[in-house]
Amino acid sequence: MKTSTRFFSWLVVCFMAVSIACLSLTGYRVKAAEFKTIEPGVLTVATSTGFPPFEYVGDDGKPDGFDVAFIKAIGEKLGLQVKVEDMEFNALVASVGNKTDVAIAGMTVTDERKLAVDFSDSYYDAVQYVLVRKGSNIRCMDDLHGATLAAQIGTTGNLLADDIVKENPQTVLKTYDRFPEAVNDLKAERVDAIILDKTPAQTFEGIYSGEIEAIPGDDFDFEVEEYAIALPKGSEQLGSAINKAIAELKSDGTYDRIINEYINADSGEKSNGIVDQFVSAFITSNRWTMYLNGLCLTIQIAFFAALVGIVVGTLLALMKIAKNRKGKRTILSFISGIYIDIVRGTPLVLQLLIMWFIVMKNSKDGVLVAVVAFGLNSAAYVAEIIRAGILAVDNGQMEAGRSMGFTRAQTMCHIILPQAVKNALPPLCNEFISLLKETAIVGYVALSDLTRVANQISSATYQPFVPLIGAAVIYFVVIKILTLLLGVLERRLRKGDIR
Ligand code: GLN
């Protein structure tokens, strides 16, 4: 078999195998005995860590905290196994009834949220507090005017901060995906005050005692809020089962036990020396295994996305250069051109979110969604690389092929494409390396890749330095090794050792 035929047969076989494996993982929503849950017998719960003591990353790398313990107790009453998914706070409401059955994340009941979800009975009273640096002169509402404020995106603290900015346009608001990042910026003097809920504010104050302090919301006239569990709209049966469970847990003492266990308990482990930081970032609770799993996921997504990218990208390139008998461009080339323009003209992270929340909203397999999103994105770039590779092949080659009795398609497959692939190899390798780094945004669809793991560990240890630098070093080493390997492959292909 010729090089090209073998190369492309392999690609097609791999692509089909991946597609079949992926498709078999989709399709869900089976009716449970009393109420529907996404997975039968399992309550899939959305939360957002970085909100201690309600939810934070536990020593084992999994979400822990009051809310997690509470929803597990509720699950037990309901006879359901509880599976907790960690995501950005901002994504919780959209995920309820879609990717997850319920959300619990110290979520305040608000009229706006009630338009999208139903709420259980409330289980905790809260109020917003203001976190400032020790010695700051911010004490009341007037002092916030003109300051640089911080809040977590989509929270009630964010709404209050928006109002303050509206009243006084000199006030600046910086929003963060998770509170620990805001606390870091408060310590680094990038922001002056954070508006966040009382108990987490006090927990952060305890973790960084001496550096920051929490000022009561009464001093700012903030109103009382109530936390409740978010449920899909119209889920009466599930709602009343959860309310019954909450009432039972309150009367049988379980609720108080969990409150005593978590609220005001120190959930963070702060260590100062670099060796201590290294130990808590890598060694404590075998955290190194989390980086390893994250790295495997990163490589897995990048590898399969690259396969999708090469197969779809080659097809797009062929479509783009396709001409009809009269030598004119065809509709195929037009479609391919539009696809490439759209993909290259929109941010990758948006494409990933569109795939997750809209196009593949029924798939709860984040890896599959990520592979499809990254693969289809990469395809647009690969298409241009392969097209350039084809155009670089001398025109005479097509004529030579035709005069030997090959059809246009045969000449393309057997003569032009193999040379085009060789031409395109260096930029294709670059594309794969970019892809590997681009996967760092999969945390948006609740996947724990290497970057997300580093972020989770920095929120668990409240020390970002070692986890983030550590993850950067791991990426660097992997990409260096990959570059060397791809270099060898490229040289051998050029010399013609691999056919
Ligand atoms: N209680 C706040 C809200 O619902 C903040 C919750 C959180 O950040 N987890 O907006």
Tab-separated table of C-alpha atoms in Angstrom, residues 71-474:
chain	number	residue	atom	x	y	z
A	71	ILE	CA	-26.389	17.097	50.361
A	72	LYS	CA	-24.845	13.664	50.986
A	73	ALA	CA	-27.043	13.328	54.076
A	74	ILE	CA	-30.043	14.400	51.972
A	75	GLY	CA	-29.067	11.865	49.288
A	76	GLU	CA	-28.977	9.160	51.925
A	77	LYS	CA	-32.517	10.055	53.029
A	78	LEU	CA	-33.634	9.950	49.401
A	79	GLY	CA	-31.923	6.614	48.803
A	80	LEU	CA	-29.728	8.173	46.113
A	81	GLN	CA	-26.006	8.054	45.708
A	82	VAL	CA	-24.570	11.583	45.519
A	83	LYS	CA	-22.131	12.641	42.810
A	84	VAL	CA	-20.690	16.134	43.194
A	85	GLU	CA	-19.457	18.183	40.228
A	86	ASP	CA	-17.302	21.237	40.813
A	87	MET	CA	-17.769	24.212	38.463
A	88	GLU	CA	-17.630	28.016	38.374
A	89	PHE	CA	-20.340	29.620	40.518
A	90	ASN	CA	-21.615	31.430	37.471
A	91	ALA	CA	-22.335	28.123	35.680
A	92	LEU	CA	-24.396	26.547	38.481
A	93	VAL	CA	-27.879	27.811	37.628
A	94	ALA	CA	-27.499	26.919	33.944
A	95	SER	CA	-26.348	23.416	34.842
A	96	VAL	CA	-29.397	22.592	37.016
A	97	GLY	CA	-31.808	20.303	35.159
A	98	ASN	CA	-29.371	20.135	32.312
A	99	LYS	CA	-26.048	18.650	33.370
A	100	THR	CA	-26.915	18.226	37.043
A	101	ASP	CA	-30.005	17.501	39.150
A	102	VAL	CA	-29.500	20.164	41.809
A	103	ALA	CA	-26.987	22.814	42.862
A	104	ILE	CA	-25.839	23.546	46.401
A	105	ALA	CA	-23.235	26.245	46.883
A	106	GLY	CA	-24.271	28.631	49.644
A	107	MET	CA	-26.650	29.920	47.003
A	108	THR	CA	-28.858	32.795	48.061
A	109	VAL	CA	-32.496	32.696	46.992
A	110	THR	CA	-33.019	35.678	44.665
A	111	ASP	CA	-35.970	36.674	42.449
A	112	GLU	CA	-33.770	36.618	39.375
A	113	ARG	CA	-32.568	33.075	40.036
A	114	LYS	CA	-36.167	32.017	40.717
A	115	LEU	CA	-36.914	32.741	37.070
A	116	ALA	CA	-34.515	29.981	36.039
A	117	VAL	CA	-34.685	27.477	38.910
A	118	ASP	CA	-36.863	26.466	41.848
A	119	PHE	CA	-35.480	26.506	45.379
A	120	SER	CA	-35.828	24.077	48.282
A	121	ASP	CA	-36.688	25.372	51.760
A	122	SER	CA	-33.864	27.503	53.023
A	123	TYR	CA	-31.247	25.846	55.222
A	124	TYR	CA	-28.982	28.698	56.340
A	125	ASP	CA	-29.225	32.455	56.978
A	126	ALA	CA	-26.445	34.661	55.716
A	127	VAL	CA	-25.489	38.274	55.123
A	128	GLN	CA	-22.787	39.869	52.987
A	129	TYR	CA	-19.598	41.009	54.771
A	130	VAL	CA	-16.710	43.132	53.573
A	131	LEU	CA	-13.180	41.738	53.642
A	132	VAL	CA	-10.390	44.310	53.815
A	133	ARG	CA	-6.682	44.356	54.552
A	134	LYS	CA	-5.787	44.766	58.228
A	135	GLY	CA	-5.421	48.460	59.035
A	136	SER	CA	-7.606	49.546	56.096
A	137	ASN	CA	-9.775	52.573	56.809
A	138	ILE	CA	-12.808	51.103	55.026
A	139	ARG	CA	-15.474	50.854	57.728
A	140	CYS	CA	-18.844	51.797	56.206
A	141	MET	CA	-20.660	52.179	52.884
A	142	ASP	CA	-19.284	55.685	52.186
A	143	ASP	CA	-15.731	54.357	52.426
A	144	LEU	CA	-16.425	51.913	49.574
A	145	HIS	CA	-17.144	54.738	47.148
A	146	GLY	CA	-14.095	55.299	45.003
A	147	ALA	CA	-12.397	52.078	46.184
A	148	THR	CA	-11.444	49.081	44.037
A	149	LEU	CA	-13.956	46.380	44.933
A	150	ALA	CA	-13.869	42.657	44.260
A	151	ALA	CA	-16.626	40.061	44.016
A	152	GLN	CA	-17.138	36.592	42.641
A	153	ILE	CA	-18.969	36.673	39.295
A	154	GLY	CA	-22.707	36.119	39.536
A	155	THR	CA	-22.952	36.260	43.332
A	156	THR	CA	-25.172	38.484	45.435
A	157	GLY	CA	-21.953	40.260	46.500
A	158	ASN	CA	-21.442	41.027	42.801
A	159	LEU	CA	-24.949	42.569	42.633
A	160	LEU	CA	-24.296	44.778	45.673
A	161	ALA	CA	-20.967	45.875	44.201
A	162	ASP	CA	-22.689	46.687	40.886
A	163	ASP	CA	-25.087	48.995	42.759
A	164	ILE	CA	-22.203	50.737	44.505
A	165	VAL	CA	-20.436	51.274	41.160
A	166	LYS	CA	-23.664	52.640	39.636
A	167	GLU	CA	-23.978	55.152	42.462
A	168	ASN	CA	-20.374	56.218	42.276
A	169	PRO	CA	-18.708	55.696	38.902
A	170	GLN	CA	-15.272	56.271	40.398
A	171	THR	CA	-15.592	52.967	42.197
A	172	VAL	CA	-13.938	50.138	40.285
A	173	LEU	CA	-15.193	46.536	40.373
A	174	LYS	CA	-13.070	43.508	39.577
A	175	THR	CA	-14.875	40.197	39.281
A	176	TYR	CA	-13.353	36.763	39.885
A	177	ASP	CA	-14.388	33.198	39.077
A	178	ARG	CA	-13.589	32.078	42.626
A	179	PHE	CA	-13.146	33.903	45.911
A	180	PRO	CA	-9.638	32.616	46.763
A	181	GLU	CA	-8.326	34.476	43.692
A	182	ALA	CA	-9.966	37.680	44.968
A	183	VAL	CA	-8.491	37.143	48.450
A	184	ASN	CA	-5.080	36.759	46.872
A	185	ASP	CA	-5.519	40.076	45.075
A	186	LEU	CA	-6.705	41.727	48.277
A	187	LYS	CA	-3.484	40.669	50.000
A	188	ALA	CA	-1.471	41.823	46.980
A	189	GLU	CA	-3.178	45.253	47.209
A	190	ARG	CA	-4.740	44.898	43.762
A	191	VAL	CA	-8.182	45.415	45.284
A	192	ASP	CA	-9.278	47.239	48.458
A	193	ALA	CA	-12.341	45.271	49.567
A	194	ILE	CA	-14.187	42.053	48.750
A	195	ILE	CA	-17.921	41.701	49.201
A	196	LEU	CA	-18.707	38.138	50.197
A	197	ASP	CA	-20.856	36.091	52.516
A	198	LYS	CA	-20.310	36.250	56.278
A	199	THR	CA	-19.117	32.722	57.088
A	200	PRO	CA	-16.651	32.423	54.168
A	201	ALA	CA	-15.406	35.960	54.995
A	202	GLN	CA	-14.739	34.852	58.576
A	203	THR	CA	-13.071	31.662	57.357
A	204	PHE	CA	-10.698	33.612	55.088
A	205	GLU	CA	-10.041	36.004	57.983
A	206	GLY	CA	-9.083	32.986	60.113
A	207	ILE	CA	-6.823	31.543	57.417
A	208	TYR	CA	-4.990	34.838	56.882
A	209	SER	CA	-5.285	36.223	60.394
A	210	GLY	CA	-3.070	39.253	60.802
A	211	GLU	CA	-3.360	40.084	57.097
A	212	ILE	CA	-7.060	40.618	56.427
A	213	GLU	CA	-10.192	41.316	58.451
A	214	ALA	CA	-13.922	40.786	57.941
A	215	ILE	CA	-16.278	43.696	58.633
A	216	PRO	CA	-19.936	42.877	59.440
A	217	GLY	CA	-22.530	43.629	56.804
A	218	ASP	CA	-24.675	45.531	59.338
A	219	ASP	CA	-22.151	48.363	59.126
A	220	PHE	CA	-22.997	48.552	55.399
A	221	ASP	CA	-26.759	47.997	55.726
A	222	PHE	CA	-26.605	44.725	53.810
A	223	GLU	CA	-29.751	42.637	54.118
A	224	VAL	CA	-30.176	39.088	55.403
A	225	GLU	CA	-30.038	36.358	52.726
A	226	GLU	CA	-31.162	32.726	52.757
A	227	TYR	CA	-29.314	29.758	51.291
A	228	ALA	CA	-31.293	27.034	49.544
A	229	ILE	CA	-30.765	24.183	47.111
A	230	ALA	CA	-31.486	25.019	43.455
A	231	LEU	CA	-33.725	22.534	41.610
A	232	PRO	CA	-34.913	22.343	38.018
A	233	LYS	CA	-38.037	24.409	37.375
A	234	GLY	CA	-41.224	22.459	38.062
A	235	SER	CA	-39.584	19.544	39.875
A	236	GLU	CA	-42.235	19.296	42.615
A	237	GLN	CA	-41.585	15.662	43.548
A	238	LEU	CA	-37.843	16.067	43.912
A	239	GLY	CA	-38.402	19.401	45.703
A	240	SER	CA	-40.788	18.004	48.282
A	241	ALA	CA	-38.581	14.943	48.872
A	242	ILE	CA	-35.613	17.255	49.509
A	243	ASN	CA	-37.651	19.545	51.796
A	244	LYS	CA	-38.821	16.521	53.782
A	245	ALA	CA	-35.208	15.336	54.090
A	246	ILE	CA	-34.060	18.810	55.249
A	247	ALA	CA	-36.772	18.872	57.944
A	248	GLU	CA	-35.811	15.369	59.134
A	249	LEU	CA	-32.096	16.211	59.224
A	250	LYS	CA	-32.882	19.305	61.289
A	251	SER	CA	-35.025	17.391	63.772
A	252	ASP	CA	-32.792	14.326	64.130
A	253	GLY	CA	-29.716	16.423	64.971
A	254	THR	CA	-27.746	15.616	61.805
A	255	TYR	CA	-27.923	19.230	60.624
A	256	ASP	CA	-26.444	20.510	63.912
A	257	ARG	CA	-23.741	17.868	63.811
A	258	ILE	CA	-22.678	18.924	60.308
A	259	ILE	CA	-22.805	22.609	61.338
A	260	ASN	CA	-20.490	21.853	64.278
A	261	GLU	CA	-18.188	19.806	62.117
A	262	TYR	CA	-17.768	22.358	59.346
A	263	ILE	CA	-18.847	25.867	60.217
A	264	ASN	CA	-16.045	27.761	61.933
A	265	ALA	CA	-13.781	24.738	61.626
A	266	ASP	CA	-10.490	25.577	59.947
A	267	SER	CA	-10.741	24.152	56.456
A	268	GLY	CA	-7.509	25.574	55.158
A	269	GLU	CA	-3.952	24.522	55.738
A	270	LYS	CA	-1.628	27.439	55.427
A	271	SER	CA	2.079	26.818	55.410
A	272	ASN	CA	4.711	29.454	54.857
A	273	GLY	CA	8.147	28.039	53.988
A	274	ILE	CA	8.710	26.951	50.406
A	275	VAL	CA	9.462	23.377	51.510
A	276	ASP	CA	6.205	23.266	53.502
A	277	GLN	CA	4.369	24.684	50.506
A	278	PHE	CA	5.907	22.028	48.272
A	279	VAL	CA	4.967	19.281	50.707
A	280	SER	CA	1.355	20.464	50.948
A	281	ALA	CA	1.072	21.039	47.178
A	282	PHE	CA	2.532	17.691	46.100
A	283	ILE	CA	2.998	15.209	48.924
A	284	THR	CA	0.127	15.705	51.420
A	285	SER	CA	-2.708	13.260	50.691
A	286	ASN	CA	-0.747	12.021	47.650
A	287	ARG	CA	-1.670	15.173	45.755
A	288	TRP	CA	0.935	14.331	43.102
A	289	THR	CA	-1.536	11.739	41.817
A	290	MET	CA	-3.986	14.565	41.092
A	291	TYR	CA	-1.406	16.289	38.845
A	292	LEU	CA	-0.739	12.969	37.156
A	293	ASN	CA	-4.435	12.337	36.500
A	294	GLY	CA	-4.807	15.937	35.301
A	295	LEU	CA	-1.889	15.503	32.927
A	296	CYS	CA	-3.332	12.243	31.552
A	297	LEU	CA	-6.630	14.011	30.894
A	298	THR	CA	-4.838	16.914	29.181
A	299	ILE	CA	-2.930	14.513	26.914
A	300	GLN	CA	-6.024	12.404	26.220
A	301	ILE	CA	-8.106	15.412	25.150
A	302	ALA	CA	-5.285	16.891	23.054
A	303	PHE	CA	-4.556	13.562	21.336
A	304	PHE	CA	-8.130	12.766	20.324
A	305	ALA	CA	-8.831	16.390	19.412
A	306	ALA	CA	-5.740	16.320	17.174
A	307	LEU	CA	-7.101	13.205	15.422
A	308	VAL	CA	-10.465	14.873	14.853
A	309	GLY	CA	-8.630	18.024	13.743
A	310	ILE	CA	-6.462	16.203	11.188
A	311	VAL	CA	-9.295	14.198	9.659
A	312	VAL	CA	-11.835	17.045	9.527
A	313	GLY	CA	-9.116	19.576	8.651
A	314	THR	CA	-7.913	17.495	5.675
A	315	LEU	CA	-11.478	17.189	4.415
A	316	LEU	CA	-11.977	20.937	4.796
A	317	ALA	CA	-8.725	21.613	2.910
A	318	LEU	CA	-9.812	19.329	0.047
A	319	MET	CA	-13.226	20.991	-0.005
A	320	LYS	CA	-11.634	24.425	-0.060
A	321	ILE	CA	-9.437	23.725	-3.084
A	322	ALA	CA	-12.138	21.741	-4.903
A	323	LYS	CA	-12.842	23.054	-8.400
A	324	ASN	CA	-15.438	21.925	-10.906
A	325	ARG	CA	-14.702	20.755	-14.459
A	326	LYS	CA	-14.538	24.333	-15.680
A	327	GLY	CA	-11.918	25.112	-13.049
A	328	LYS	CA	-14.326	27.266	-11.004
A	329	ARG	CA	-14.700	27.171	-7.203
A	330	THR	CA	-17.546	24.999	-5.963
A	331	ILE	CA	-20.113	25.329	-3.188
A	332	LEU	CA	-17.917	22.961	-1.124
A	333	SER	CA	-15.108	25.449	-1.166
A	334	PHE	CA	-17.514	28.190	-0.126
A	335	ILE	CA	-18.845	26.139	2.841
A	336	SER	CA	-15.359	25.221	3.951
A	337	GLY	CA	-14.254	28.877	3.719
A	338	ILE	CA	-17.174	30.028	5.885
A	339	TYR	CA	-16.517	27.317	8.470
A	340	ILE	CA	-12.844	28.260	8.720
A	341	ASP	CA	-13.709	31.958	9.008
A	342	ILE	CA	-16.235	31.409	11.785
A	343	VAL	CA	-14.005	29.121	13.806
A	344	ARG	CA	-10.982	31.396	13.479
A	345	GLY	CA	-13.059	34.495	14.139
A	346	THR	CA	-14.481	33.460	17.528
A	347	PRO	CA	-12.749	32.714	20.846
A	348	LEU	CA	-12.054	29.059	21.573
A	349	VAL	CA	-13.427	29.299	25.088
A	350	LEU	CA	-16.771	30.511	23.690
A	351	GLN	CA	-16.826	27.623	21.207
A	352	LEU	CA	-16.252	25.232	24.105
A	353	LEU	CA	-19.079	26.789	26.141
A	354	ILE	CA	-21.432	26.801	23.137
A	355	MET	CA	-20.672	23.121	22.577
A	356	TRP	CA	-21.220	22.309	26.281
A	357	PHE	CA	-24.339	24.367	26.975
A	358	ILE	CA	-26.038	24.435	23.575
A	359	VAL	CA	-24.937	22.055	20.827
A	360	MET	CA	-24.195	18.991	22.978
A	361	LYS	CA	-26.298	19.992	25.956
A	362	ASN	CA	-27.578	16.445	26.371
A	363	SER	CA	-24.126	15.012	26.755
A	364	LYS	CA	-22.807	14.986	30.263
A	365	ASP	CA	-19.455	13.612	29.194
A	366	GLY	CA	-17.190	16.643	29.388
A	367	VAL	CA	-14.275	14.805	27.750
A	368	LEU	CA	-16.325	14.034	24.660
A	369	VAL	CA	-17.541	17.631	24.435
A	370	ALA	CA	-13.996	18.938	24.877
A	371	VAL	CA	-12.620	16.571	22.207
A	372	VAL	CA	-15.300	17.644	19.748
A	373	ALA	CA	-14.912	21.368	20.521
A	374	PHE	CA	-11.104	21.375	20.382
A	375	GLY	CA	-11.062	18.994	17.391
A	376	LEU	CA	-13.452	21.111	15.344
A	377	ASN	CA	-11.538	24.236	16.270
A	378	SER	CA	-8.201	22.713	15.391
A	379	ALA	CA	-9.660	21.448	12.095
A	380	ALA	CA	-9.971	25.031	10.831
A	381	TYR	CA	-6.271	25.685	11.442
A	382	VAL	CA	-5.213	22.272	10.133
A	383	ALA	CA	-7.267	22.926	6.974
A	384	GLU	CA	-5.271	26.062	6.226
A	385	ILE	CA	-1.980	24.292	6.965
A	386	ILE	CA	-2.812	21.351	4.670
A	387	ARG	CA	-4.163	23.674	1.972
A	388	ALA	CA	-0.889	25.623	2.017
A	389	GLY	CA	0.936	22.270	1.871
A	390	ILE	CA	-1.083	21.230	-1.197
A	391	LEU	CA	-0.585	24.556	-2.933
A	392	ALA	CA	3.170	24.240	-2.372
A	393	VAL	CA	3.225	21.040	-4.454
A	394	ASP	CA	4.185	21.795	-8.030
A	395	ASN	CA	1.248	22.050	-10.461
A	396	GLY	CA	2.995	19.705	-12.852
A	397	GLN	CA	2.465	16.839	-10.392
A	398	MET	CA	-1.279	16.828	-11.062
A	399	GLU	CA	-0.706	16.841	-14.801
A	400	ALA	CA	1.876	14.051	-14.457
A	401	GLY	CA	-0.582	11.968	-12.433
A	402	ARG	CA	-3.376	12.553	-14.919
A	403	SER	CA	-1.149	11.641	-17.851
A	404	MET	CA	-0.284	8.364	-16.097
A	405	GLY	CA	-3.972	7.515	-16.190
A	406	PHE	CA	-4.916	8.413	-12.572
A	407	THR	CA	-8.147	10.266	-11.925
A	408	ARG	CA	-7.973	13.674	-10.210
A	409	ALA	CA	-8.961	12.080	-6.870
A	410	GLN	CA	-6.378	9.300	-7.217
A	411	THR	CA	-3.652	11.782	-8.074
A	412	MET	CA	-4.652	13.875	-5.068
A	413	CYS	CA	-4.585	10.861	-2.714
A	414	HIS	CA	-1.519	9.064	-3.987
A	415	ILE	CA	0.713	11.842	-5.265
A	416	ILE	CA	-0.212	15.296	-4.013
A	417	LEU	CA	-1.399	14.694	-0.414
A	418	PRO	CA	1.653	12.697	0.741
A	419	GLN	CA	3.901	15.532	-0.406
A	420	ALA	CA	1.522	18.123	1.045
A	421	VAL	CA	1.598	16.365	4.419
A	422	LYS	CA	5.394	16.396	4.404
A	423	ASN	CA	5.343	20.126	3.589
A	424	ALA	CA	2.800	20.732	6.290
A	425	LEU	CA	4.481	18.682	8.983
A	426	PRO	CA	6.307	21.459	10.892
A	427	PRO	CA	3.214	23.695	11.203
A	428	LEU	CA	1.091	20.616	12.019
A	429	CYS	CA	3.428	19.800	14.908
A	430	ASN	CA	3.116	23.393	16.120
A	431	GLU	CA	-0.650	23.093	15.929
A	432	PHE	CA	-0.577	19.991	18.129
A	433	ILE	CA	1.608	21.732	20.702
A	434	SER	CA	-0.755	24.731	20.765
A	435	LEU	CA	-3.683	22.351	21.154
A	436	LEU	CA	-2.079	20.735	24.179
A	437	LYS	CA	-1.761	24.120	25.877
A	438	GLU	CA	-5.181	25.332	24.752
A	439	THR	CA	-6.862	22.447	26.578
A	440	ALA	CA	-6.060	24.364	29.777
A	441	ILE	CA	-9.537	25.948	29.553
A	442	VAL	CA	-11.469	22.681	29.984
A	443	GLY	CA	-12.046	23.621	33.632
A	444	TYR	CA	-14.983	25.592	32.200
A	445	VAL	CA	-16.780	22.315	31.537
A	446	ALA	CA	-15.945	20.891	34.948
A	447	LEU	CA	-13.011	18.738	33.852
A	448	SER	CA	-9.962	18.406	36.074
A	449	ASP	CA	-7.100	18.779	33.626
A	450	LEU	CA	-3.603	19.759	34.734
A	451	THR	CA	-4.373	23.500	34.955
A	452	ARG	CA	-7.605	22.954	36.848
A	453	VAL	CA	-5.900	20.588	39.272
A	454	ALA	CA	-3.221	23.199	39.969
A	455	ASN	CA	-5.955	25.739	40.610
A	456	GLN	CA	-7.882	23.351	42.855
A	457	ILE	CA	-4.777	22.596	44.879
A	458	SER	CA	-4.005	26.283	45.250
A	459	SER	CA	-7.498	26.834	46.635
A	460	ALA	CA	-7.136	23.858	48.958
A	461	THR	CA	-3.773	25.021	50.310
A	462	TYR	CA	-4.441	28.767	49.913
A	463	GLN	CA	-0.944	28.993	48.447
A	464	PRO	CA	-0.918	29.408	44.663
A	465	PHE	CA	2.840	29.632	44.110
A	466	VAL	CA	3.957	25.989	44.125
A	467	PRO	CA	0.896	24.428	42.392
A	468	LEU	CA	0.888	26.970	39.554
A	469	ILE	CA	4.643	26.998	38.965
A	470	GLY	CA	4.618	23.193	39.341
A	471	ALA	CA	1.953	22.807	36.653
A	472	ALA	CA	3.849	25.186	34.348
A	473	VAL	CA	7.005	23.081	34.772
A	474	ILE	CA	5.056	19.885	33.993
